[in-house]
């Protein structure tokens, strides 16, 4: 089973090498690695080309933001199983992709957990468990950890591309659509799939949180999922528990 992994980057010279090395160190070798760069002005592309032996597709051009770049990656992906690894993040261990492939053999998708860490991945600050996820939790703004999701190519084609109508919740909207098919079997893998650095696009600041929640409500309504500000705000006590039991 070929696995396509897409990394989108822009001015990621401080972190992209760690991301690439985590791909190169995987025990599972049938990986198609795709890097989509938004025409970085720093040394990102120099680092990418230094590791071109690990990368199958390199695209460097202007884009319309993160999700437009992700869509470019999806359109180039030829693997049987497709996932996204952000340029700030790394796969949690060398056997991560092998474990995902094993778990995905009889299902259409896999999702797991992610951990949030400091810049050097020496201290874990938060754990995001997808274990308790079920479809109705979309209405509260919960979703499986997006960087942990790997979907079969056929399911990706059914879902379609990331919606550019959302600035920071297009991943939420993508997963709402992924789980909306009643005949789809997407299975939880109880494992930390990705180590994420704190401070991503949708994890920083009050204004970003307000915009995220607004877009979550809109996505739910677009997809026929009951949702309101009250239901979305009810997720925060559970998030606090994730900080306590990290």
mmCIF file of C-alpha atoms in Angstrom:
data_model
loop_
_atom_site.group_PDB
_atom_site.id
_atom_site.type_symbol
_atom_site.label_atom_id
_atom_site.label_comp_id
_atom_site.label_asym_id
_atom_site.label_seq_id
_atom_site.Cartn_x
_atom_site.Cartn_y
_atom_site.Cartn_z
ATOM 1 C CA UNK A 1 0.000 0.000 0.000
ATOM 2 C CA UNK A 2 1.530 3.283 -1.106
ATOM 3 C CA UNK A 3 1.142 6.164 1.370
ATOM 4 C CA UNK A 4 1.136 9.761 0.117
ATOM 5 C CA UNK A 5 2.188 12.335 2.706
ATOM 6 C CA UNK A 6 1.770 16.030 1.900
ATOM 7 C CA UNK A 7 3.732 18.814 3.582
ATOM 8 C CA UNK A 8 2.760 22.419 2.912
ATOM 9 C CA UNK A 9 5.359 25.018 3.813
ATOM 10 C CA UNK A 10 6.121 28.727 3.630
ATOM 11 C CA UNK A 11 9.253 30.260 5.163
ATOM 12 C CA UNK A 12 9.737 27.107 7.237
ATOM 13 C CA UNK A 13 13.541 27.046 7.332
ATOM 14 C CA UNK A 14 13.589 26.575 11.123
ATOM 15 C CA UNK A 15 11.441 23.444 11.137
ATOM 16 C CA UNK A 16 11.175 21.775 7.715
ATOM 17 C CA UNK A 17 14.332 19.680 8.151
ATOM 18 C CA UNK A 18 12.871 17.959 11.219
ATOM 19 C CA UNK A 19 9.693 17.211 9.276
ATOM 20 C CA UNK A 20 11.582 15.696 6.345
ATOM 21 C CA UNK A 21 13.846 13.656 8.631
ATOM 22 C CA UNK A 22 10.824 12.147 10.367
ATOM 23 C CA UNK A 23 9.624 10.908 6.961
ATOM 24 C CA UNK A 24 13.044 9.574 6.011
ATOM 25 C CA UNK A 25 13.338 7.635 9.283
ATOM 26 C CA UNK A 26 10.106 5.663 8.816
ATOM 27 C CA UNK A 27 10.426 1.881 8.835
ATOM 28 C CA UNK A 28 7.679 1.751 6.201
ATOM 29 C CA UNK A 29 9.272 2.719 2.895
ATOM 30 C CA UNK A 30 6.445 2.779 0.317
ATOM 31 C CA UNK A 31 5.898 6.498 0.875
ATOM 32 C CA UNK A 32 5.254 9.159 -1.735
ATOM 33 C CA UNK A 33 6.350 12.427 -0.131
ATOM 34 C CA UNK A 34 4.973 15.658 -1.600
ATOM 35 C CA UNK A 35 6.208 19.123 -0.583
ATOM 36 C CA UNK A 36 4.187 22.182 -1.627
ATOM 37 C CA UNK A 37 5.960 25.479 -0.983
ATOM 38 C CA UNK A 38 4.252 28.864 -1.270
ATOM 39 C CA UNK A 39 7.296 30.520 -2.857
ATOM 40 C CA UNK A 40 9.258 30.976 0.362
ATOM 41 C CA UNK A 41 11.618 33.934 0.679
ATOM 42 C CA UNK A 42 13.954 32.247 3.178
ATOM 43 C CA UNK A 43 16.098 29.098 2.874
ATOM 44 C CA UNK A 44 13.203 26.621 2.962
ATOM 45 C CA UNK A 45 13.659 25.470 -0.629
ATOM 46 C CA UNK A 46 17.414 25.062 -0.224
ATOM 47 C CA UNK A 47 16.741 22.670 2.651
ATOM 48 C CA UNK A 48 14.036 20.879 0.672
ATOM 49 C CA UNK A 49 16.340 20.346 -2.315
ATOM 50 C CA UNK A 50 19.122 19.132 -0.012
ATOM 51 C CA UNK A 51 16.772 16.268 0.906
ATOM 52 C CA UNK A 52 15.313 15.688 -2.554
ATOM 53 C CA UNK A 53 16.223 11.999 -2.335
ATOM 54 C CA UNK A 54 13.384 11.665 0.199
ATOM 55 C CA UNK A 55 10.870 13.789 -1.719
ATOM 56 C CA UNK A 56 8.953 12.615 -4.790
ATOM 57 C CA UNK A 57 7.135 15.826 -5.737
ATOM 58 C CA UNK A 58 8.365 19.385 -5.097
ATOM 59 C CA UNK A 59 6.205 22.345 -6.106
ATOM 60 C CA UNK A 60 7.267 25.920 -5.374
ATOM 61 C CA UNK A 61 4.863 28.622 -6.500
ATOM 62 C CA UNK A 62 2.505 31.275 -5.160
ATOM 63 C CA UNK A 63 -0.761 30.035 -3.742
ATOM 64 C CA UNK A 64 -3.919 31.336 -2.090
ATOM 65 C CA UNK A 65 -3.012 30.173 1.381
ATOM 66 C CA UNK A 66 -2.566 26.989 3.383
ATOM 67 C CA UNK A 67 -5.633 25.145 2.157
ATOM 68 C CA UNK A 68 -5.054 26.004 -1.486
ATOM 69 C CA UNK A 69 -1.585 24.490 -1.108
ATOM 70 C CA UNK A 70 -3.042 21.391 0.553
ATOM 71 C CA UNK A 71 -5.398 21.010 -2.397
ATOM 72 C CA UNK A 72 -2.436 21.080 -4.764
ATOM 73 C CA UNK A 73 -0.926 18.255 -2.755
ATOM 74 C CA UNK A 74 -4.132 16.219 -2.891
ATOM 75 C CA UNK A 75 -4.299 16.651 -6.655
ATOM 76 C CA UNK A 76 -0.749 15.294 -7.018
ATOM 77 C CA UNK A 77 -1.138 12.415 -4.544
ATOM 78 C CA UNK A 78 -1.166 8.974 -6.146
ATOM 79 C CA UNK A 79 -0.993 6.848 -2.989
ATOM 80 C CA UNK A 80 -3.574 4.372 -1.740
ATOM 81 C CA UNK A 81 -3.603 6.176 1.616
ATOM 82 C CA UNK A 82 -3.220 9.951 1.940
ATOM 83 C CA UNK A 83 -2.341 12.177 4.885
ATOM 84 C CA UNK A 84 -0.878 15.585 5.700
ATOM 85 C CA UNK A 85 2.146 16.414 7.867
ATOM 86 C CA UNK A 86 2.564 20.107 8.666
ATOM 87 C CA UNK A 87 5.978 21.715 8.238
ATOM 88 C CA UNK A 88 6.162 22.503 11.974
ATOM 89 C CA UNK A 89 5.495 18.905 12.992
ATOM 90 C CA UNK A 90 7.043 15.443 12.968
ATOM 91 C CA UNK A 91 5.752 11.885 12.927
ATOM 92 C CA UNK A 92 5.709 10.603 16.482
ATOM 93 C CA UNK A 93 7.953 7.561 15.969
ATOM 94 C CA UNK A 94 9.719 5.556 13.285
ATOM 95 C CA UNK A 95 6.945 2.947 13.110
ATOM 96 C CA UNK A 96 4.085 5.463 12.804
ATOM 97 C CA UNK A 97 3.294 4.928 9.111
ATOM 98 C CA UNK A 98 3.732 1.157 9.384
ATOM 99 C CA UNK A 99 1.204 1.113 12.224
ATOM 100 C CA UNK A 100 -1.231 3.302 10.279
ATOM 101 C CA UNK A 101 -1.006 1.051 7.214
ATOM 102 C CA UNK A 102 -1.615 -2.070 9.294
ATOM 103 C CA UNK A 103 -4.671 -0.497 10.929
ATOM 104 C CA UNK A 104 -6.027 0.845 7.624
ATOM 105 C CA UNK A 105 -6.085 -2.411 5.671
ATOM 106 C CA UNK A 106 -9.787 -3.155 6.230
ATOM 107 C CA UNK A 107 -11.143 0.377 6.689
ATOM 108 C CA UNK A 108 -11.397 3.552 4.611
ATOM 109 C CA UNK A 109 -9.591 5.835 7.017
ATOM 110 C CA UNK A 110 -7.615 6.035 10.237
ATOM 111 C CA UNK A 111 -7.324 8.728 12.888
ATOM 112 C CA UNK A 112 -5.404 8.872 16.147
ATOM 113 C CA UNK A 113 -3.951 11.254 18.721
ATOM 114 C CA UNK A 114 -1.483 14.131 18.575
ATOM 115 C CA UNK A 115 0.731 15.693 21.199
ATOM 116 C CA UNK A 116 1.672 19.365 21.517
ATOM 117 C CA UNK A 117 5.290 20.122 22.396
ATOM 118 C CA UNK A 118 7.740 22.966 22.807
ATOM 119 C CA UNK A 119 9.940 23.923 19.875
ATOM 120 C CA UNK A 120 12.572 21.239 20.481
ATOM 121 C CA UNK A 121 10.039 18.499 21.292
ATOM 122 C CA UNK A 122 11.606 18.094 24.731
ATOM 123 C CA UNK A 123 8.498 18.978 26.753
ATOM 124 C CA UNK A 124 4.927 17.894 26.111
ATOM 125 C CA UNK A 125 2.423 20.638 26.902
ATOM 126 C CA UNK A 126 -0.875 19.080 25.844
ATOM 127 C CA UNK A 127 -2.357 15.841 24.561
ATOM 128 C CA UNK A 128 -5.186 15.761 22.029
ATOM 129 C CA UNK A 129 -6.902 12.399 22.223
ATOM 130 C CA UNK A 130 -9.339 11.413 19.493
ATOM 131 C CA UNK A 131 -10.419 8.343 21.459
ATOM 132 C CA UNK A 132 -13.747 9.727 22.630
ATOM 133 C CA UNK A 133 -14.736 11.172 19.262
ATOM 134 C CA UNK A 134 -18.071 10.353 17.681
ATOM 135 C CA UNK A 135 -19.888 12.138 14.868
ATOM 136 C CA UNK A 136 -22.285 14.156 17.027
ATOM 137 C CA UNK A 137 -19.306 15.872 18.679
ATOM 138 C CA UNK A 138 -18.814 17.941 15.519
ATOM 139 C CA UNK A 139 -21.728 20.052 16.801
ATOM 140 C CA UNK A 140 -19.577 21.011 19.818
ATOM 141 C CA UNK A 141 -16.596 21.897 17.653
ATOM 142 C CA UNK A 142 -14.711 18.675 18.297
ATOM 143 C CA UNK A 143 -13.045 16.705 15.545
ATOM 144 C CA UNK A 144 -10.465 13.956 15.289
ATOM 145 C CA UNK A 145 -6.947 15.354 15.287
ATOM 146 C CA UNK A 146 -6.577 16.429 11.657
ATOM 147 C CA UNK A 147 -2.822 15.726 11.337
ATOM 148 C CA UNK A 148 -3.501 12.164 12.498
ATOM 149 C CA UNK A 149 -5.992 11.420 9.707
ATOM 150 C CA UNK A 150 -5.070 9.134 6.833
ATOM 151 C CA UNK A 151 -7.786 8.359 4.290
ATOM 152 C CA UNK A 152 -7.963 5.905 1.412
ATOM 153 C CA UNK A 153 -7.720 7.503 -2.036
ATOM 154 C CA UNK A 154 -11.321 6.562 -2.883
ATOM 155 C CA UNK A 155 -12.606 8.376 0.212
ATOM 156 C CA UNK A 156 -10.472 11.444 -0.547
ATOM 157 C CA UNK A 157 -12.071 11.625 -3.976
ATOM 158 C CA UNK A 158 -15.538 11.473 -2.398
ATOM 159 C CA UNK A 159 -14.717 14.211 0.122
ATOM 160 C CA UNK A 160 -13.330 16.600 -2.458
ATOM 161 C CA UNK A 161 -10.914 19.448 -1.814
ATOM 162 C CA UNK A 162 -10.490 21.736 1.184
ATOM 163 C CA UNK A 163 -12.933 24.644 1.018
ATOM 164 C CA UNK A 164 -11.234 27.996 0.477
ATOM 165 C CA UNK A 165 -14.259 29.721 2.039
ATOM 166 C CA UNK A 166 -12.694 29.107 5.460
ATOM 167 C CA UNK A 167 -9.525 30.804 6.702
ATOM 168 C CA UNK A 168 -8.620 28.436 9.566
ATOM 169 C CA UNK A 169 -11.408 25.842 9.835
ATOM 170 C CA UNK A 170 -11.199 24.216 6.416
ATOM 171 C CA UNK A 171 -9.669 21.150 8.081
ATOM 172 C CA UNK A 172 -12.713 20.907 10.371
ATOM 173 C CA UNK A 173 -15.010 21.283 7.381
ATOM 174 C CA UNK A 174 -13.043 18.614 5.487
ATOM 175 C CA UNK A 175 -13.487 16.129 8.323
ATOM 176 C CA UNK A 176 -17.189 16.911 8.728
ATOM 177 C CA UNK A 177 -17.592 15.918 5.086
ATOM 178 C CA UNK A 178 -15.371 12.840 5.514
ATOM 179 C CA UNK A 179 -17.524 11.496 8.335
ATOM 180 C CA UNK A 180 -20.832 12.461 6.677
ATOM 181 C CA UNK A 181 -21.002 9.374 4.460
ATOM 182 C CA UNK A 182 -23.137 6.772 6.280
ATOM 183 C CA UNK A 183 -21.364 3.851 4.606
ATOM 184 C CA UNK A 184 -17.832 4.970 5.483
ATOM 185 C CA UNK A 185 -15.730 3.073 8.023
ATOM 186 C CA UNK A 186 -13.114 5.341 9.617
ATOM 187 C CA UNK A 187 -11.329 3.721 12.549
ATOM 188 C CA UNK A 188 -9.544 5.079 15.619
ATOM 189 C CA UNK A 189 -5.933 4.028 16.235
ATOM 190 C CA UNK A 190 -4.989 4.534 19.880
ATOM 191 C CA UNK A 191 -1.567 5.996 19.278
ATOM 192 C CA UNK A 192 0.116 9.383 19.134
ATOM 193 C CA UNK A 193 0.569 9.907 15.407
ATOM 194 C CA UNK A 194 2.131 13.374 15.270
ATOM 195 C CA UNK A 195 4.183 15.589 17.547
ATOM 196 C CA UNK A 196 3.090 19.184 16.945
ATOM 197 C CA UNK A 197 4.851 22.379 17.890
ATOM 198 C CA UNK A 198 2.656 24.809 19.816
ATOM 199 C CA UNK A 199 1.572 27.976 18.018
ATOM 200 C CA UNK A 200 -0.007 26.856 14.743
ATOM 201 C CA UNK A 201 -2.436 28.896 12.635
ATOM 202 C CA UNK A 202 -5.533 27.823 14.551
ATOM 203 C CA UNK A 203 -4.012 27.525 18.043
ATOM 204 C CA UNK A 204 -2.859 31.100 18.710
ATOM 205 C CA UNK A 205 -4.744 33.953 20.364
ATOM 206 C CA UNK A 206 -8.282 34.964 21.254
ATOM 207 C CA UNK A 207 -9.086 36.474 17.857
ATOM 208 C CA UNK A 208 -8.042 33.255 16.107
ATOM 209 C CA UNK A 209 -10.201 31.223 18.505
ATOM 210 C CA UNK A 210 -13.223 33.433 17.820
ATOM 211 C CA UNK A 211 -12.751 33.133 14.069
ATOM 212 C CA UNK A 212 -12.241 29.385 14.360
ATOM 213 C CA UNK A 213 -15.468 28.933 16.300
ATOM 214 C CA UNK A 214 -17.394 31.147 13.894
ATOM 215 C CA UNK A 215 -16.177 29.076 10.961
ATOM 216 C CA UNK A 216 -16.940 25.816 12.785
ATOM 217 C CA UNK A 217 -20.549 26.918 13.257
ATOM 218 C CA UNK A 218 -20.807 27.864 9.585
ATOM 219 C CA UNK A 219 -19.330 24.548 8.447
ATOM 220 C CA UNK A 220 -21.719 22.560 10.629
ATOM 221 C CA UNK A 221 -24.698 24.469 9.293
ATOM 222 C CA UNK A 222 -23.467 23.990 5.718
ATOM 223 C CA UNK A 223 -23.351 20.251 6.299
ATOM 224 C CA UNK A 224 -26.609 19.853 8.191
ATOM 225 C CA UNK A 225 -25.022 19.451 11.634
ATOM 226 C CA UNK A 226 -26.887 21.262 14.452
ATOM 227 C CA UNK A 227 -24.521 23.801 15.999
ATOM 228 C CA UNK A 228 -24.591 27.061 17.960
ATOM 229 C CA UNK A 229 -22.253 29.278 19.960
ATOM 230 C CA UNK A 230 -23.519 27.605 23.138
ATOM 231 C CA UNK A 231 -22.732 24.107 21.892
ATOM 232 C CA UNK A 232 -19.292 25.119 20.602
ATOM 233 C CA UNK A 233 -18.310 26.880 23.828
ATOM 234 C CA UNK A 234 -19.265 23.770 25.803
ATOM 235 C CA UNK A 235 -16.101 22.049 24.498
ATOM 236 C CA UNK A 236 -13.699 24.112 26.586
ATOM 237 C CA UNK A 237 -14.031 22.263 29.921
ATOM 238 C CA UNK A 238 -13.073 19.070 28.095
ATOM 239 C CA UNK A 239 -10.126 20.822 26.469
ATOM 240 C CA UNK A 240 -8.925 21.929 29.896
ATOM 241 C CA UNK A 241 -8.918 18.288 30.982
ATOM 242 C CA UNK A 242 -6.567 17.596 28.072
ATOM 243 C CA UNK A 243 -4.159 20.133 29.525
ATOM 244 C CA UNK A 244 -4.370 18.618 33.003
ATOM 245 C CA UNK A 245 -3.921 15.011 31.861
ATOM 246 C CA UNK A 246 -1.349 15.692 29.173
#
